[in-house]
Amino acid sequence: MGKSEAGKAESAKSSADDLTGRRILITGAARNIGSSLARRLYDRGASVGLLGLEPELLEQVATSCGRAPWQLCDVADLAQVSRGVDHIAEKLGGIDVVVVVANAGVEANSSILGGDPADMRRAVEVNLMGTYYTLRAAGPHISHENGYALVVASAHGAAKHPFRGPFGASRAGVEALGDALRLEMKHLGTKVGVAYIGDIDTDTTALSFDGARGTLASVGTTTVADAVDAFERGIVGRKSRVHAPRRSAAVRHIAQRAIDLRPSHIRGVA
């Protein structure tokens, strides 16, 4: 490769890695992954817009991100999601990337036969329908060759665990939504990624990213910073798969095999 060609290649790479001016909508932006990701992307030069449920925290994050636009939004409410997405799009002058963090997603530790049907309903309403509503509302805004969506399916949703059927089903549904949308938007140049996230260790307590202590410890844990790193790599590279920790890509398949080989008379199963 000649000097001029090498220069062009380096310039193209720098352009691809540069987030300056990218307009990024983040749901679940009030705390933990969402807030840290917003600050990281803002520091990289992106313009961010925030949706979430906690106004005081959202305002703090928005202030630290150059007074970014924000709005209260319950992702389980289609009307609120539609208004919130349109509000952010108007304030940012469009949307290039939507990241459905939903780090307040519902974790329903409930058996299929003996659990409360309300657990299943709420898991679907927040985890699955919330993601669906966000993608549906943001879709028209990211329907261009630089558009990208990243949804969180969870490593736990990928490995089907007893007593977590409602949660696993809802997160597996999120994975299916992401994979389907990737094919539906391919002709537009828009790309769609699915993130598989294990248990997240916060600074103060070890919490699951999805709201409960890690019942599938074999998938592994990661820090908030490591998870944000993974999200950032996915957004910069417009990747179709994102894993945090990285080893969860292989470990989740081993974990599922171990689960499947457990005795059928697990305590608590009718």
XYZ file of C-alpha atoms in Angstrom:
270
model
C 0.000 0.000 0.000
C 1.405 3.417 -0.989
C 1.719 6.334 1.364
C -1.391 8.082 0.065
C -3.457 4.902 0.325
C -2.230 4.303 3.878
C -3.179 7.854 4.777
C -6.647 7.398 3.373
C -7.082 4.133 5.268
C -5.971 5.751 8.524
C -8.290 8.700 7.906
C -11.216 6.354 7.264
C -10.441 4.417 10.448
C -10.241 7.607 12.504
C -13.545 8.776 11.048
C -15.211 5.467 11.885
C -13.901 5.568 15.469
C -14.886 9.197 16.005
C -18.141 9.790 17.892
C -17.994 13.573 17.525
C -21.400 14.860 16.526
C -23.123 11.487 16.825
C -26.610 11.909 18.278
C -27.251 9.125 20.770
C -30.429 8.336 22.701
C -30.015 6.288 25.893
C -32.852 4.762 27.912
C -32.360 3.838 31.565
C -29.962 6.769 31.741
C -30.492 7.825 35.371
C -27.978 5.519 37.042
C -25.404 2.719 36.758
C -24.736 1.597 33.177
C -26.957 4.200 31.542
C -25.529 7.225 33.326
C -21.913 6.045 32.991
C -22.405 5.320 29.302
C -23.935 8.756 28.712
C -20.939 10.463 30.299
C -18.466 8.283 28.397
C -20.076 8.961 25.019
C -20.367 12.683 25.772
C -16.660 12.750 26.603
C -16.032 11.100 23.236
C -17.777 14.002 21.504
C -21.286 12.605 21.079
C -24.484 14.538 21.723
C -26.637 12.480 24.088
C -30.319 12.478 24.977
C -31.599 10.737 28.100
C -34.767 8.871 29.047
C -35.488 7.390 32.467
C -37.669 7.339 35.571
C -35.731 9.372 38.159
C -35.873 13.117 37.434
C -33.269 14.299 39.941
C -30.698 11.761 38.794
C -31.494 12.361 35.131
C -30.976 16.083 35.579
C -27.612 15.469 37.238
C -26.478 13.238 34.382
C -27.777 15.747 31.826
C -25.867 18.579 33.508
C -22.624 16.567 33.407
C -23.237 15.931 29.705
C -23.389 19.566 28.624
C -27.015 20.071 29.670
C -28.184 17.203 27.490
C -31.923 16.967 26.786
C -33.784 14.510 28.994
C -37.317 13.396 29.714
C -39.137 11.162 32.166
C -40.244 7.974 30.496
C -41.715 4.640 31.564
C -40.648 2.260 28.799
C -43.694 0.076 29.486
C -45.934 2.921 28.256
C -46.048 3.265 24.462
C -47.328 6.854 24.526
C -44.575 7.973 26.922
C -41.896 6.266 24.852
C -43.140 7.820 21.615
C -43.239 11.295 23.157
C -39.852 10.856 24.789
C -38.092 9.653 21.655
C -39.615 12.406 19.524
C -38.652 15.017 22.137
C -35.022 13.884 22.144
C -34.935 13.716 18.339
C -36.219 17.269 18.130
C -33.702 18.586 20.664
C -30.750 16.787 19.064
C -31.827 17.472 15.494
C -32.180 13.746 14.823
C -30.940 10.436 16.216
C -28.081 8.302 14.931
C -27.931 5.707 17.716
C -30.433 4.340 20.222
C -29.186 2.304 23.184
C -31.911 0.450 25.085
C -30.098 -0.005 28.384
C -33.158 -0.664 30.589
C -30.944 -1.318 33.608
C -34.042 -1.168 35.776
C -35.448 -4.124 33.879
C -37.708 -6.489 35.780
C -36.028 -9.517 37.356
C -38.722 -12.051 38.186
C -37.388 -14.968 40.266
C -40.486 -17.068 39.787
C -41.229 -20.667 38.823
C -43.382 -21.453 35.815
C -45.926 -23.634 37.632
C -46.032 -22.064 41.077
C -45.105 -18.466 40.414
C -47.359 -15.441 40.230
C -48.601 -14.770 36.661
C -48.122 -11.085 37.446
C -44.351 -11.705 37.461
C -44.496 -12.937 33.894
C -46.743 -10.093 32.810
C -44.506 -7.405 34.315
C -41.314 -8.957 32.917
C -42.817 -8.933 29.444
C -44.241 -5.412 29.813
C -40.949 -3.829 30.878
C -38.174 -5.983 29.433
C -39.721 -7.063 26.148
C -42.464 -4.561 25.336
C -40.336 -1.685 26.635
C -37.611 -2.612 24.181
C -40.148 -3.097 21.399
C -41.733 0.315 22.042
C -38.337 2.028 22.058
C -37.185 0.399 18.832
C -40.516 1.136 17.159
C -40.389 4.813 18.161
C -36.697 5.285 17.341
C -36.748 3.261 14.108
C -37.770 6.087 11.776
C -35.052 8.325 13.236
C -32.212 5.812 12.765
C -33.328 4.683 9.307
C -30.181 5.864 7.553
C -26.779 4.430 6.676
C -25.191 5.645 9.914
C -28.070 4.447 12.094
C -27.489 1.931 14.868
C -29.515 0.337 17.668
C -28.128 -1.627 20.625
C -30.451 -3.683 22.846
C -29.660 -5.649 25.998
C -30.646 -9.305 25.962
C -28.582 -10.325 29.042
C -26.333 -13.339 29.406
C -28.871 -14.737 31.861
C -31.621 -14.560 29.253
C -29.420 -16.504 26.842
C -28.937 -19.322 29.369
C -32.366 -20.544 30.461
C -32.326 -20.974 34.238
C -34.912 -22.594 36.547
C -37.020 -20.150 38.582
C -36.141 -17.381 36.135
C -38.445 -18.382 33.312
C -40.334 -15.063 33.067
C -37.133 -13.064 33.045
C -35.314 -15.406 30.659
C -38.257 -15.511 28.272
C -38.542 -11.728 28.169
C -34.812 -11.250 27.558
C -34.706 -14.017 24.963
C -37.526 -12.129 23.265
C -35.369 -9.009 23.248
C -32.638 -10.973 21.482
C -35.173 -12.116 18.872
C -36.374 -8.537 18.358
C -32.828 -7.316 17.805
C -31.991 -10.091 15.353
C -35.201 -9.542 13.396
C -34.787 -5.772 13.261
C -31.227 -6.206 11.972
C -32.581 -7.996 8.915
C -35.518 -5.628 8.463
C -33.288 -2.528 8.421
C -30.325 -3.966 6.526
C -31.392 -2.446 3.211
C -31.336 1.019 4.826
C -27.753 0.669 6.000
C -28.905 0.692 9.638
C -27.213 -1.839 11.909
C -28.555 -3.482 15.059
C -26.598 -5.007 17.938
C -27.554 -7.310 20.795
C -25.638 -7.063 24.080
C -25.169 -10.025 26.407
C -24.324 -8.726 29.871
C -23.467 -10.801 32.945
C -23.752 -9.772 36.589
C -22.544 -6.239 37.236
C -20.529 -5.292 40.337
C -21.325 -1.741 41.417
C -18.990 0.318 43.598
C -20.969 -0.405 46.751
C -22.695 -3.743 46.316
C -22.532 -6.656 43.913
C -25.739 -6.419 41.939
C -26.983 -8.134 38.875
C -27.327 -5.857 35.869
C -30.890 -7.098 35.670
C -31.784 -6.412 39.289
C -30.881 -9.545 41.306
C -27.764 -11.169 42.697
C -26.156 -13.505 40.171
C -27.946 -16.837 40.191
C -25.971 -17.881 37.137
C -22.523 -17.131 38.517
C -20.844 -19.238 35.842
C -21.581 -16.537 33.287
C -19.246 -14.272 35.258
C -19.315 -10.768 36.657
C -18.009 -7.501 35.341
C -17.638 -3.948 36.566
C -19.756 -1.039 35.411
C -16.683 0.382 33.661
C -16.066 -2.880 31.793
C -19.709 -3.013 30.711
C -19.534 0.586 29.491
C -16.349 -0.302 27.594
C -18.231 -3.110 25.858
C -21.157 -0.848 24.974
C -18.752 1.782 23.661
C -16.992 -0.775 21.449
C -20.337 -1.916 20.123
C -21.479 1.610 19.297
C -18.195 2.672 17.699
C -17.963 -0.497 15.612
C -21.737 -0.813 15.076
C -21.355 -4.438 16.116
C -24.061 -7.091 15.877
C -22.922 -8.829 19.117
C -21.544 -7.303 22.313
C -20.413 -9.347 25.338
C -19.449 -8.246 28.851
C -17.533 -9.966 30.237
C -16.071 -11.043 26.899
C -15.731 -14.631 28.066
C -19.522 -14.867 28.462
C -19.802 -15.523 24.730
C -18.421 -19.021 25.279
C -19.294 -19.511 28.936
C -23.029 -19.035 28.488
C -23.194 -22.086 26.215
C -21.327 -24.193 28.788
C -23.549 -22.832 31.559
C -26.703 -23.813 29.705
C -25.389 -27.336 29.200
C -24.712 -27.622 32.946
C -28.225 -26.390 33.720
C -29.780 -28.895 31.321
C -27.924 -31.776 33.002
C -29.254 -31.003 36.482
C -31.627 -33.550 38.084
C -35.261 -33.069 37.091
C -36.439 -33.122 40.722
C -35.084 -29.651 41.510
C -36.479 -28.465 44.810
C -39.410 -26.136 44.361
C -40.511 -27.471 40.990
C -43.915 -29.135 41.034
